[in-house]
Short mmCIF file of C-alpha atoms (C1' of nucleotides) in Angstrom, two decimals:
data_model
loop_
_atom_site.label_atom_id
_atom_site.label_comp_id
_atom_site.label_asym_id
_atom_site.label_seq_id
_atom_site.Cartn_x
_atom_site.Cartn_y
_atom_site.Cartn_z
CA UNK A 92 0.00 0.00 0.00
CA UNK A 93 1.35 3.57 -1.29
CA UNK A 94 1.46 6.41 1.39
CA UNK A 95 0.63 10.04 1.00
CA UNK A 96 4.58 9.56 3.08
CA UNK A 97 5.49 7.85 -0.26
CA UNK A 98 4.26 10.09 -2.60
CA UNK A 99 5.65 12.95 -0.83
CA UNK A 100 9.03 11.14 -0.89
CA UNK A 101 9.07 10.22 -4.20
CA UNK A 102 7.93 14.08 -5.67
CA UNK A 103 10.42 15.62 -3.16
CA UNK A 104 7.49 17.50 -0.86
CA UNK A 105 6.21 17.35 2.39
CA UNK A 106 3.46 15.10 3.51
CA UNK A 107 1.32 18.20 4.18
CA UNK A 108 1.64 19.10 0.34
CA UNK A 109 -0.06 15.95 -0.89
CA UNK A 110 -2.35 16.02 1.13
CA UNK A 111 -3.21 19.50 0.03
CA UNK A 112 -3.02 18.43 -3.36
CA UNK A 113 -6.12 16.30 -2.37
CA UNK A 114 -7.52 18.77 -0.78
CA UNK A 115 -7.19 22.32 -1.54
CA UNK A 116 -5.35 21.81 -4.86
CA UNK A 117 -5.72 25.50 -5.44
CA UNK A 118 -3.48 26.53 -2.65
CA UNK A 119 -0.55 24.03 -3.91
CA UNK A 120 2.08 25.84 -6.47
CA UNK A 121 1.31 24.57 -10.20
CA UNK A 122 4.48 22.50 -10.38
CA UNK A 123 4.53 21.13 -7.35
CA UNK A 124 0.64 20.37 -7.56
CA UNK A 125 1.29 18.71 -11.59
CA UNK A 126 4.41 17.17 -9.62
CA UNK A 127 2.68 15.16 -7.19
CA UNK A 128 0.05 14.37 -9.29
CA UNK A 129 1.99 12.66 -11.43
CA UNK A 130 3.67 10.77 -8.90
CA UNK A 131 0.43 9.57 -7.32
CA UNK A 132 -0.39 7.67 -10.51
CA UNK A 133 3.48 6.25 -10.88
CA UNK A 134 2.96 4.96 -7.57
CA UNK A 135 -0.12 4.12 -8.21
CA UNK A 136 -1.61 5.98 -4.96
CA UNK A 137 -4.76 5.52 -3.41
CA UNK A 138 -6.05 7.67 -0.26
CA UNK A 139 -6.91 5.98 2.46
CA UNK A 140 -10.44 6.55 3.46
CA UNK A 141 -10.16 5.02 7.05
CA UNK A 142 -6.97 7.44 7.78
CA UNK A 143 -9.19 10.32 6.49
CA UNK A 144 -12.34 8.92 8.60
CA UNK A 145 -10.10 9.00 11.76
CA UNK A 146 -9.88 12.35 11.65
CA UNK A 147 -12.53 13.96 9.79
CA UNK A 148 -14.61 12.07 12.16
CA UNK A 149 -16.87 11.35 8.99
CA UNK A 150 -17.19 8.31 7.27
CA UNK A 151 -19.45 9.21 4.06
CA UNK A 152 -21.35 5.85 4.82
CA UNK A 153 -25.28 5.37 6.01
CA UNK A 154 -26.38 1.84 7.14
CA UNK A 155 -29.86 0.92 6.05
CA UNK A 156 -31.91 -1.53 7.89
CA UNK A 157 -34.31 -2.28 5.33
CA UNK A 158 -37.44 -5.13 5.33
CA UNK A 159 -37.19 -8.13 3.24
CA UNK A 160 -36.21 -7.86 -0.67
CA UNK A 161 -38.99 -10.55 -1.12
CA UNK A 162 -41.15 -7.36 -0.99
CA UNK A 163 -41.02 -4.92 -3.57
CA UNK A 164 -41.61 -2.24 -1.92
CA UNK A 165 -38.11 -2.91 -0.17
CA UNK A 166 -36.68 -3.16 -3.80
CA UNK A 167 -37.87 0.24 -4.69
CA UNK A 168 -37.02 2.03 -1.61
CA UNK A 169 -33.33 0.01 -1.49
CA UNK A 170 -32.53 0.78 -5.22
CA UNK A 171 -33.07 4.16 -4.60
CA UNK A 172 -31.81 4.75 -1.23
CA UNK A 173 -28.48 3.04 -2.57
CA UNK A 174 -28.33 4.80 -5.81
CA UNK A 175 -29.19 8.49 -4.33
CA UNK A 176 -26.58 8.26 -1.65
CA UNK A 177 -24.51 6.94 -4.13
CA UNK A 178 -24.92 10.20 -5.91
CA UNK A 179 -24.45 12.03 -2.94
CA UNK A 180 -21.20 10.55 -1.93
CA UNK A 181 -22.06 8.02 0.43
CA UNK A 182 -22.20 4.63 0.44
CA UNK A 183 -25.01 2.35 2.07
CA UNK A 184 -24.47 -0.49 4.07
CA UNK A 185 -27.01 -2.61 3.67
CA UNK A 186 -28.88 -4.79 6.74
CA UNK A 187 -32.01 -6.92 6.12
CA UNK A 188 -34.27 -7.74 9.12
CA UNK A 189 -34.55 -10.50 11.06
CA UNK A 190 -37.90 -10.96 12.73
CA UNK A 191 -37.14 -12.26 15.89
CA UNK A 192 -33.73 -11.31 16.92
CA UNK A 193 -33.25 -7.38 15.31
CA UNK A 194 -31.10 -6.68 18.37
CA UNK A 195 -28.45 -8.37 16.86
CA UNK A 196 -28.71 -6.31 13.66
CA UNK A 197 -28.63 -2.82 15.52
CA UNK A 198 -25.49 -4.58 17.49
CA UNK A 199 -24.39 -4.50 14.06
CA UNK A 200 -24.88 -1.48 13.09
CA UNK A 201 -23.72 0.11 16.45
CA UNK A 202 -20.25 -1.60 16.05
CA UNK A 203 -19.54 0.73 13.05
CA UNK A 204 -19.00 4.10 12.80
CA UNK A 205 -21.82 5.38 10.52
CA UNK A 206 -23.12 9.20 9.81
CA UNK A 207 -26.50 8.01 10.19
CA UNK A 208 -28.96 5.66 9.95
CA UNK A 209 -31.95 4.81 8.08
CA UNK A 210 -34.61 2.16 9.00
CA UNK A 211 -37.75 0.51 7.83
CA UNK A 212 -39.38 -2.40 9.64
CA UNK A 213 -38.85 -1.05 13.29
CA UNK A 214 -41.96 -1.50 15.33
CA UNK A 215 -43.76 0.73 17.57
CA UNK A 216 -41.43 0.91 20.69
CA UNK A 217 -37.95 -0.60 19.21
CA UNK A 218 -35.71 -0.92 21.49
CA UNK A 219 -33.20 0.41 18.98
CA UNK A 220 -34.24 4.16 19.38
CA UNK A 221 -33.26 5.08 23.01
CA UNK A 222 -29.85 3.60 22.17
CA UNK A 223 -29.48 5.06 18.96
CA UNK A 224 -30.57 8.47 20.98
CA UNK A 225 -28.14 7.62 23.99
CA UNK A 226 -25.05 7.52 20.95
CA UNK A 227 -26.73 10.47 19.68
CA UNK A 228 -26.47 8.74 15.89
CA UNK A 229 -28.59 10.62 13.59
CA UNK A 230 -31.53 8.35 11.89
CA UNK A 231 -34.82 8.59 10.28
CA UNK A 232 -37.02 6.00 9.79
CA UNK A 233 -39.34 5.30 6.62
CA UNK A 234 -42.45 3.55 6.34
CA UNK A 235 -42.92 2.96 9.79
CA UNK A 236 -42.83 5.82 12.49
CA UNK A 237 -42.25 5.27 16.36
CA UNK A 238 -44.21 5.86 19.46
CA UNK A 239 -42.48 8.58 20.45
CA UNK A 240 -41.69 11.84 18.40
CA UNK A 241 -38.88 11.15 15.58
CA UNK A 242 -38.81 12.50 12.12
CA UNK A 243 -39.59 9.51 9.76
CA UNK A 244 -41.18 9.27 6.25
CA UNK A 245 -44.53 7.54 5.68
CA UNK A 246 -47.24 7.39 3.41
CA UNK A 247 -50.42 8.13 4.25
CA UNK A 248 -51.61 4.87 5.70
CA UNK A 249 -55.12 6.45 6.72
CA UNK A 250 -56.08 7.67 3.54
CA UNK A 251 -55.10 4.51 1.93
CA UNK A 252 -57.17 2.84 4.30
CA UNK A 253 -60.02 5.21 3.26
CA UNK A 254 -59.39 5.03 -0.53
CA UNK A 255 -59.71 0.79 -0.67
CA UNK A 256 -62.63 1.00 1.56
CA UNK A 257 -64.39 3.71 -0.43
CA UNK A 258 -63.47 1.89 -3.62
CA UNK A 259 -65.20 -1.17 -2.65
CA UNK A 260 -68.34 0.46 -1.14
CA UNK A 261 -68.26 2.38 -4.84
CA UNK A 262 -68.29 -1.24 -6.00
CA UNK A 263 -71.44 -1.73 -3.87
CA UNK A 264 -70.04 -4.37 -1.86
CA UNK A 265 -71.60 -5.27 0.91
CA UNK A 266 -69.57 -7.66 2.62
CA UNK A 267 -66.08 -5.90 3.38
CA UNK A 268 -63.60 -7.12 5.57
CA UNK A 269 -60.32 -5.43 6.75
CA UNK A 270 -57.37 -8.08 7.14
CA UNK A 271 -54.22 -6.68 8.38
CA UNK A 272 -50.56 -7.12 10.17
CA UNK A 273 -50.26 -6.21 13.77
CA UNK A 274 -51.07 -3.03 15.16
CA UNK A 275 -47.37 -2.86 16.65
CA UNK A 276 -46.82 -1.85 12.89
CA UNK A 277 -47.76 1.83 12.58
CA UNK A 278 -48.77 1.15 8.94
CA UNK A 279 -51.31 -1.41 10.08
CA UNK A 280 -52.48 0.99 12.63
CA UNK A 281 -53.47 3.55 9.56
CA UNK A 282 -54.79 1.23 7.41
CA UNK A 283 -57.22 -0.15 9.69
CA UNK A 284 -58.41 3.41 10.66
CA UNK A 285 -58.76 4.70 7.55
CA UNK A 286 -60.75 1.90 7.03
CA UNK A 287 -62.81 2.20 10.16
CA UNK A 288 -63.52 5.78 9.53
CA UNK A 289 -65.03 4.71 6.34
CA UNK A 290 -66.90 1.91 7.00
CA UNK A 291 -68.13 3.90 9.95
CA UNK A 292 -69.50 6.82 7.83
CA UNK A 293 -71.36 4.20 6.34
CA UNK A 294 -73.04 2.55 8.77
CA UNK A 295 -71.25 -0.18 8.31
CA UNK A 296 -70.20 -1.77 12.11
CA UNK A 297 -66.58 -2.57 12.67
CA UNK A 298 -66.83 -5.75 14.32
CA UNK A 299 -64.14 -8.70 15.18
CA UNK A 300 -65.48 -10.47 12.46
CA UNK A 301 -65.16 -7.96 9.51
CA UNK A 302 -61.49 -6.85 11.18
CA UNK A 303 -59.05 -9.10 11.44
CA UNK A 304 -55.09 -8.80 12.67
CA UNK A 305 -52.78 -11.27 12.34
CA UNK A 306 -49.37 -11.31 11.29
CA UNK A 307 -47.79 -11.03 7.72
CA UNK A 308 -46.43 -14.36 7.03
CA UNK A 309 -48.02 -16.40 4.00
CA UNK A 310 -49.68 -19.01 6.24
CA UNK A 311 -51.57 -17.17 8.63
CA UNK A 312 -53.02 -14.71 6.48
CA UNK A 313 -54.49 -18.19 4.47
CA UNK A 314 -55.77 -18.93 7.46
CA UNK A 315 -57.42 -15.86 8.08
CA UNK A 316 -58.81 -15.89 4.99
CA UNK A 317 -60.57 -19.28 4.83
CA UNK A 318 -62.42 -18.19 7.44
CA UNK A 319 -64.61 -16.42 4.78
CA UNK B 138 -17.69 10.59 21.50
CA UNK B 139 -16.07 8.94 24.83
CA UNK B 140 -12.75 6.92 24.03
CA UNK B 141 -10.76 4.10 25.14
CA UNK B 142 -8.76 6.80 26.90
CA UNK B 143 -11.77 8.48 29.14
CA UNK B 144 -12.52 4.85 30.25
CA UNK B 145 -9.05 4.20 31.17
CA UNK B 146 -8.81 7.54 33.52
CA UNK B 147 -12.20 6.86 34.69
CA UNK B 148 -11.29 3.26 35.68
CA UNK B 149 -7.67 4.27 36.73
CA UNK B 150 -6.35 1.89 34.09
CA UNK B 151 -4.15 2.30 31.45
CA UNK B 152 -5.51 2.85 28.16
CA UNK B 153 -3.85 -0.55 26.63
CA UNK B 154 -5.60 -2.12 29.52
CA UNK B 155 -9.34 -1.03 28.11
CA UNK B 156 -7.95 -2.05 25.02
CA UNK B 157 -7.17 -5.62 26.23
CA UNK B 158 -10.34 -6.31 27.82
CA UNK B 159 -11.99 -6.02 24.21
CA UNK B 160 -9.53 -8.04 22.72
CA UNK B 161 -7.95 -10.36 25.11
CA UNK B 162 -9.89 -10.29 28.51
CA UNK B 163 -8.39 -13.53 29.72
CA UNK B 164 -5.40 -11.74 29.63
CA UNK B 165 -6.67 -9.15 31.78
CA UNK B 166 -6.69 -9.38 35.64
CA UNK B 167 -10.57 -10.32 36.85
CA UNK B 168 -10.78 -7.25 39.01
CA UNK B 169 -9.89 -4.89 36.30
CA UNK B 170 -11.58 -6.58 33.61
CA UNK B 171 -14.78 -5.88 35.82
CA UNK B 172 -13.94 -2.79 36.73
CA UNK B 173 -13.61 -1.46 32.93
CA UNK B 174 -16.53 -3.67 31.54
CA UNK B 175 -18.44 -1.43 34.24
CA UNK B 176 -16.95 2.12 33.11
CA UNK B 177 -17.77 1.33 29.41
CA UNK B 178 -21.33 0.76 30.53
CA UNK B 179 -21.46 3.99 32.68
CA UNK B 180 -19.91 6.22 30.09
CA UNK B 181 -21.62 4.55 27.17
CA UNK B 182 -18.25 3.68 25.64
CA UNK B 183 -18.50 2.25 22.10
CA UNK B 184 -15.03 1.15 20.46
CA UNK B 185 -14.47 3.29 17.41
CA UNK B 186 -14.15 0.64 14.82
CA UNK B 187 -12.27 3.26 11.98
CA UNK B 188 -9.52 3.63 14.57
CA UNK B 189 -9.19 -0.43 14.45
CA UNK B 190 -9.57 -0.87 11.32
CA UNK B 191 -6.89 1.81 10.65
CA UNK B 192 -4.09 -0.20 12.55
CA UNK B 193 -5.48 -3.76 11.04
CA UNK B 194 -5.58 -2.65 7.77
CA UNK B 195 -8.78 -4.88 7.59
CA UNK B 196 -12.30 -3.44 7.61
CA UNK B 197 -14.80 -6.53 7.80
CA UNK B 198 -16.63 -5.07 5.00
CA UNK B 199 -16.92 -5.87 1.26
CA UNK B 200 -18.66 -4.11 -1.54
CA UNK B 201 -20.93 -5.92 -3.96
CA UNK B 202 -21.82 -5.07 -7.01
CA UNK B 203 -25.12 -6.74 -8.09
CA UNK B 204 -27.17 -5.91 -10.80
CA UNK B 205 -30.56 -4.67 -10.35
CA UNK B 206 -32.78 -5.89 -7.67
CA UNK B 207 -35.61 -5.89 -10.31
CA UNK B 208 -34.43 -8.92 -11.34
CA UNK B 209 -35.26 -11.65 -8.94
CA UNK B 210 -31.32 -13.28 -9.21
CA UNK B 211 -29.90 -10.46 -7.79
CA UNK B 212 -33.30 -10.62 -4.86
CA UNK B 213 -31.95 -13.49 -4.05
CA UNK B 214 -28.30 -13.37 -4.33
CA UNK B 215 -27.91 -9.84 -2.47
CA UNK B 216 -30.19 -11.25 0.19
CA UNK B 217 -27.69 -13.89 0.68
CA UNK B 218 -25.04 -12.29 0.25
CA UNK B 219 -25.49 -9.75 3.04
CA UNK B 220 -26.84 -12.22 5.86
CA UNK B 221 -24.22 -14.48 5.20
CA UNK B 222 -21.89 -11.71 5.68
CA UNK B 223 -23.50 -10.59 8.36
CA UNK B 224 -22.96 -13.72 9.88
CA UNK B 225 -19.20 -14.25 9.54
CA UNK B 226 -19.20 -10.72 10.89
CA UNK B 227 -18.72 -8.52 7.86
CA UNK B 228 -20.79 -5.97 6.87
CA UNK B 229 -21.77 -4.94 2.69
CA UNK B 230 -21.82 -1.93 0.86
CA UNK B 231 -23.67 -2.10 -2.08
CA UNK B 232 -23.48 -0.83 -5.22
CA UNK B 233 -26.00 -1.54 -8.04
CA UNK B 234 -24.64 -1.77 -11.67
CA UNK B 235 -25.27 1.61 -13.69
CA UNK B 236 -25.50 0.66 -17.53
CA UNK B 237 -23.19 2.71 -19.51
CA UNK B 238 -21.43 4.12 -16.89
CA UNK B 239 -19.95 1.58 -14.53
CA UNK B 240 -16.38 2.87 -14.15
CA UNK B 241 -18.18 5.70 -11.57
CA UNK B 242 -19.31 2.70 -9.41
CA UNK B 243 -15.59 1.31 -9.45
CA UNK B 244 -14.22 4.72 -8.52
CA UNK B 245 -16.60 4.70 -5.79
CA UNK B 246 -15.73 1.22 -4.69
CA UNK B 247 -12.13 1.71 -5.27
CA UNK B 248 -12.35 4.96 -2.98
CA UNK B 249 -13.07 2.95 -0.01
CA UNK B 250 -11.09 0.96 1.67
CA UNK B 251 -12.85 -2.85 1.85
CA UNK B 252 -11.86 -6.38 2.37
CA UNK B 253 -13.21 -7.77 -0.85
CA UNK B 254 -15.02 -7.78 -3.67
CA UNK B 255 -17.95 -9.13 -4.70
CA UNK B 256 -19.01 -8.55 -8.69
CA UNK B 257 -22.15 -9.39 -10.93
CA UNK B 258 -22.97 -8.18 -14.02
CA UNK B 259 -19.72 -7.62 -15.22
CA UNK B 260 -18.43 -7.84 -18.81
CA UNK B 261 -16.00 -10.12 -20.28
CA UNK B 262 -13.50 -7.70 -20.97
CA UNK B 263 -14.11 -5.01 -17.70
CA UNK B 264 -12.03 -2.86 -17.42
CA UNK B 265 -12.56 -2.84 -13.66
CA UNK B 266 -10.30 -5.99 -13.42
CA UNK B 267 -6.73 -4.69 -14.41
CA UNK B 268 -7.51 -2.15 -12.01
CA UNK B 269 -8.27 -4.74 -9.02
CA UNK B 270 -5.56 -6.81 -9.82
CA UNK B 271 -3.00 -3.82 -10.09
CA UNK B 272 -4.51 -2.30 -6.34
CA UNK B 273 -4.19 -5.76 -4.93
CA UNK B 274 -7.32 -6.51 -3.85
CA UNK B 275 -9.52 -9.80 -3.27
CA UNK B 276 -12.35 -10.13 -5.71
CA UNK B 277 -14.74 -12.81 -7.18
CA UNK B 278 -17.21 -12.37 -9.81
CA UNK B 279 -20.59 -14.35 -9.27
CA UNK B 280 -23.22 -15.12 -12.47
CA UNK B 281 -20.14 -13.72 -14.81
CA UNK B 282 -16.37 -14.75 -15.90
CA UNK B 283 -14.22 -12.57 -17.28
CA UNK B 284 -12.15 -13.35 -19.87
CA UNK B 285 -8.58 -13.66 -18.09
CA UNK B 286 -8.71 -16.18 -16.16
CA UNK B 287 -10.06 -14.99 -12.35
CA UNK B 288 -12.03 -16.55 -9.67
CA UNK B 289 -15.83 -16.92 -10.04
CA UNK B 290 -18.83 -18.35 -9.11
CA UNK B 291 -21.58 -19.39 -11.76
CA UNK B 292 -23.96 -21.96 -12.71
CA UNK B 293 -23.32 -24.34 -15.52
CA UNK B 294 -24.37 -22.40 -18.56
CA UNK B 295 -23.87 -24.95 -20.85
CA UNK B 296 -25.70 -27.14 -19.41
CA UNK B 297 -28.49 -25.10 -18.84
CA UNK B 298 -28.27 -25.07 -22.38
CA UNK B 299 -28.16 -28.30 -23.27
CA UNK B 300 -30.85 -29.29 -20.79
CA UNK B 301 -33.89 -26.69 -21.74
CA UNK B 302 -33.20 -27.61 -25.70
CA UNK B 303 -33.53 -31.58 -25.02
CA UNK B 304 -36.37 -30.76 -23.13
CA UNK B 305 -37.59 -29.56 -25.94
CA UNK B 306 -36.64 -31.62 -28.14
CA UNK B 307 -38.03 -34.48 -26.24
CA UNK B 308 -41.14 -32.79 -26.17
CA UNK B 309 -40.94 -33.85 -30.18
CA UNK B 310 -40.42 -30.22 -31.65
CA UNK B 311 -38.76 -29.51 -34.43
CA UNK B 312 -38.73 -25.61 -35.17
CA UNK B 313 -36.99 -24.65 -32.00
CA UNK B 314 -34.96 -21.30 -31.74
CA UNK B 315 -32.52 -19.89 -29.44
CA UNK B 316 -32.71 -16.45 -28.50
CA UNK B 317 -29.93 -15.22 -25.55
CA UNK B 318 -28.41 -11.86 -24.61
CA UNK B 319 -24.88 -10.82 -26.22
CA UNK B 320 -21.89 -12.91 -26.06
CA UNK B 321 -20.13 -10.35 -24.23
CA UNK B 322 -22.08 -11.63 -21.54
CA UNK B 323 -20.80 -15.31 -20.54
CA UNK B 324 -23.96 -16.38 -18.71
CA UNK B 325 -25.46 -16.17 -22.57
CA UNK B 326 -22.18 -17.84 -24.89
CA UNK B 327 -22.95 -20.74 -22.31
CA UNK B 328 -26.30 -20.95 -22.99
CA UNK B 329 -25.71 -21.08 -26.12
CA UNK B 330 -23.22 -23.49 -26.44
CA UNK B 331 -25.30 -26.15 -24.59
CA UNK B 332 -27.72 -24.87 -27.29
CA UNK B 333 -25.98 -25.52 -30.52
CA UNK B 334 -24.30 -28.77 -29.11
CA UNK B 335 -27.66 -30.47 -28.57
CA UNK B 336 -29.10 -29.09 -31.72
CA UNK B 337 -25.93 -30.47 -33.74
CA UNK B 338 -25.91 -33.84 -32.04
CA UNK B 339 -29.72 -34.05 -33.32
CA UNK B 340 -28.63 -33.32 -36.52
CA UNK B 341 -30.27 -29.94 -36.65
CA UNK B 342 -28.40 -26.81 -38.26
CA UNK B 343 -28.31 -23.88 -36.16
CA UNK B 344 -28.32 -20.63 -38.25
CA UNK B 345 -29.05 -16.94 -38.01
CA UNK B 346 -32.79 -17.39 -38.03
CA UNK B 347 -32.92 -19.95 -35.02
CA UNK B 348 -29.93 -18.66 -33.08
CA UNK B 349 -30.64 -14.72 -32.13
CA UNK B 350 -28.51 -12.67 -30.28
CA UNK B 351 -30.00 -9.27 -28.73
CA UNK B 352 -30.16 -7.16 -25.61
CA UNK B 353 -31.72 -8.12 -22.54
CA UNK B 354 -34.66 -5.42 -22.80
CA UNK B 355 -37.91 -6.14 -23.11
CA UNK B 356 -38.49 -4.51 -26.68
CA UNK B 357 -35.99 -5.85 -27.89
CA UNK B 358 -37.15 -9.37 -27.13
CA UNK B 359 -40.62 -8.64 -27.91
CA UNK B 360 -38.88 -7.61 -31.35
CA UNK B 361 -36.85 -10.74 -32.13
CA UNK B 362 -39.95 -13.01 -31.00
CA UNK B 363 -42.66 -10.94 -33.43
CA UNK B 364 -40.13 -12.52 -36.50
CA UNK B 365 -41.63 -16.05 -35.91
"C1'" DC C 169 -0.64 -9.23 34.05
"C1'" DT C 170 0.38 -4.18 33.18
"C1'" DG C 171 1.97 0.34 31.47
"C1'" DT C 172 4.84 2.85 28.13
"C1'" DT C 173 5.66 3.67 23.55
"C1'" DA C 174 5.31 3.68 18.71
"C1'" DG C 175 2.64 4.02 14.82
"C1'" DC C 176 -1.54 3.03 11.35
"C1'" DG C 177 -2.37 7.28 7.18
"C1'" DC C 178 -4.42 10.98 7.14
"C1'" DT C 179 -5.97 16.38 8.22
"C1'" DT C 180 -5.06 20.47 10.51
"C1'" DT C 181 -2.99 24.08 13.11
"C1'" DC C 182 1.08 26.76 13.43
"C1'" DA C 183 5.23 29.30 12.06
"C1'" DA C 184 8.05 30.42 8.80
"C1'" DT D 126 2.68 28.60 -0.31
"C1'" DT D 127 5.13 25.32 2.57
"C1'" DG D 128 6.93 21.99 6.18
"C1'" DA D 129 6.99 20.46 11.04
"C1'" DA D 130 4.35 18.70 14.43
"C1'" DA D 131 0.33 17.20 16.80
"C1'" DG D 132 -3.33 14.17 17.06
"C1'" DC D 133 -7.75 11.26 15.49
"C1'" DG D 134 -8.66 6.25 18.66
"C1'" DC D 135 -7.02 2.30 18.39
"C1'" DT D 136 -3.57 -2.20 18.42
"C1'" DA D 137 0.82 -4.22 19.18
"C1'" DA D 138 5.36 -4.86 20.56
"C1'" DC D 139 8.26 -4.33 24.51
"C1'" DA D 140 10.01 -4.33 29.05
"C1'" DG D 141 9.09 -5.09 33.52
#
DNA sequence: CTGTTAGCGCTTTCAA
DNA sequence: TTGAAAGCGCTAACAG
């Protein structure tokens, strides 16, 4: 591995200069600056980005805890989170969930120095947030939002609710009922209302039988269903 | 950001001492080792893992490049591909392929400093690959060779080949045509070798009008397919 | 078993 | 504009 020490040997300059070459090229002298270039590609010189890390206390990286790929919408939003940091000169490290033990994701994530953080499938009262808080880590959450006040990004879970409910009753159906994931998942929690609201405003009556939680796996919500 | 350093005062250790009961506590006297475990805790200590990776020179994290996670391969592979990393305790940054402009993904990837390499979607004749081999650093291409011979991962092509066209054949047809992505891609000169052996040992010619070549787009197949 | 010391490769004062 | 020097937070000899 080639040093900025090496280059600055090798072009007959201090350290300091190369390193200004990389970063403030403007306040290098022309020869010097054409100089060390050159010698950075004879040696064949790459900057360390962990050196630089170390003491820019700045990593250009964001983890991303993101749900399942088997779910599009987790392809959409992964694409683009990793192609718009990308643009932005950062890098995404990427973690998938794992129902039943995410504390050994956010362990993960914890154990390396990231600016921030950004996570989907975190339920209500994750036990990730007062940590993440405690470290004072920035993060923001999509699709799902948190008990507590955070900034997150969500769509509008109660108006789609409202909109699949009203489309239905437009169909004149008369028979509706409302099948969802837990209500530990803030999406969930919209849905159904929206739904509610509407059904409600139609003097329709919400009942256990016409509402129905369970959880999102393949199986149950079969089971669910044949109930009908 | 609390350090190795503010434990040690705090614990009235030295600072190699914190850093010993992360790395070797047996080596570490039972008292102490207690007494640090329980400063770390107090002050919320968190090892900074640039700083080690700085003196290790290893940073338990690879990039992959994968193609796009509209394609249900690279669902699947990524998916793997980060748990399992996960798992043996290294972490991915991911890059998806950009058509037509690649080389800013391998600046990118070049720019930081990672274990390894994973690569998809890579062409025969990359001119990533002089570049790896000239930095010195681990790679292996998955789903793709290259033309020098490098390590990789992929299925049997050929046989994949050879199997779908006796299918066919067995099935009794006779007016069976081929039609694969470019041969700059290996995953498709495979396929069509398996292809045009078969075909040959049945005594059928292969020629331009049952053997197509074309991009991977949907037009373009739709385009090829409206000719028969 | 423990502390002192050097050093990983960089950026950033500070003087010159 | 430049170089010397300090320091980011850690690991790894080394001597005791």
């Amino acid at each position: 591995m080639t040093s900025s020490k090496d280059v600055a040997k090798h072009a007959g300059v201090s350290q300091s200069t190369v390193s200004r070459v990389l970063n403030t090229p403007e306040k290098v002298d022309r020869n010097k600056y054409e100089k060390v270039v050159q010698t950075m590609k004879e040696l064949n010189y790459r900057p360390n980005s962990i050196a630089r890390s170390l003491v820019k206390k700045q990593t250009k990286s964001i983890a991303l805890i993101s749900g399942p790929l088997h779910n599009p919408f987790f392809v959409e939003t992964t694409t683009s989170i990793v192609n718009y940091s990308k643009q932005r000169g950062y890098n995404v490290n990427v973690h998938f969930e794992n129902f039943g033990d995410n504390m050994s994701i956010y362990k993960d994530v914890l154990e390396r120095e990231v600016d921030g953080i950004i996570l989907s499938s975190i339920l209500y009262d994750d036990p990730i947030f007062p940590e993440l808080k405690k470290q004072n880590i920035p993060f923001i959450m999509f699709n799902r939002k948190h008990r507590e006040p955070m900034n997150y990004v969500e769509m509008d879970n109660v108006q789609a609710g409202r909109i699949a409910t009203e489309h239905l009753l437009g169909l004149n159906h008369q028979n509706i009922v409302y099948i969802g994931g837990p209500s530990t998942m803030t999406t969930f929690q919209g849905r159904y209302e929206g739904f509610r609201q509407v059904m409600e405003e139609n003097d329709f009556e919400v009942t256990d039988h016409n509402a129905r939680m369970t959880n999102t796996s393949e199986e149950a919500i079969r089971e669910v269903m044949g109930g009908y």
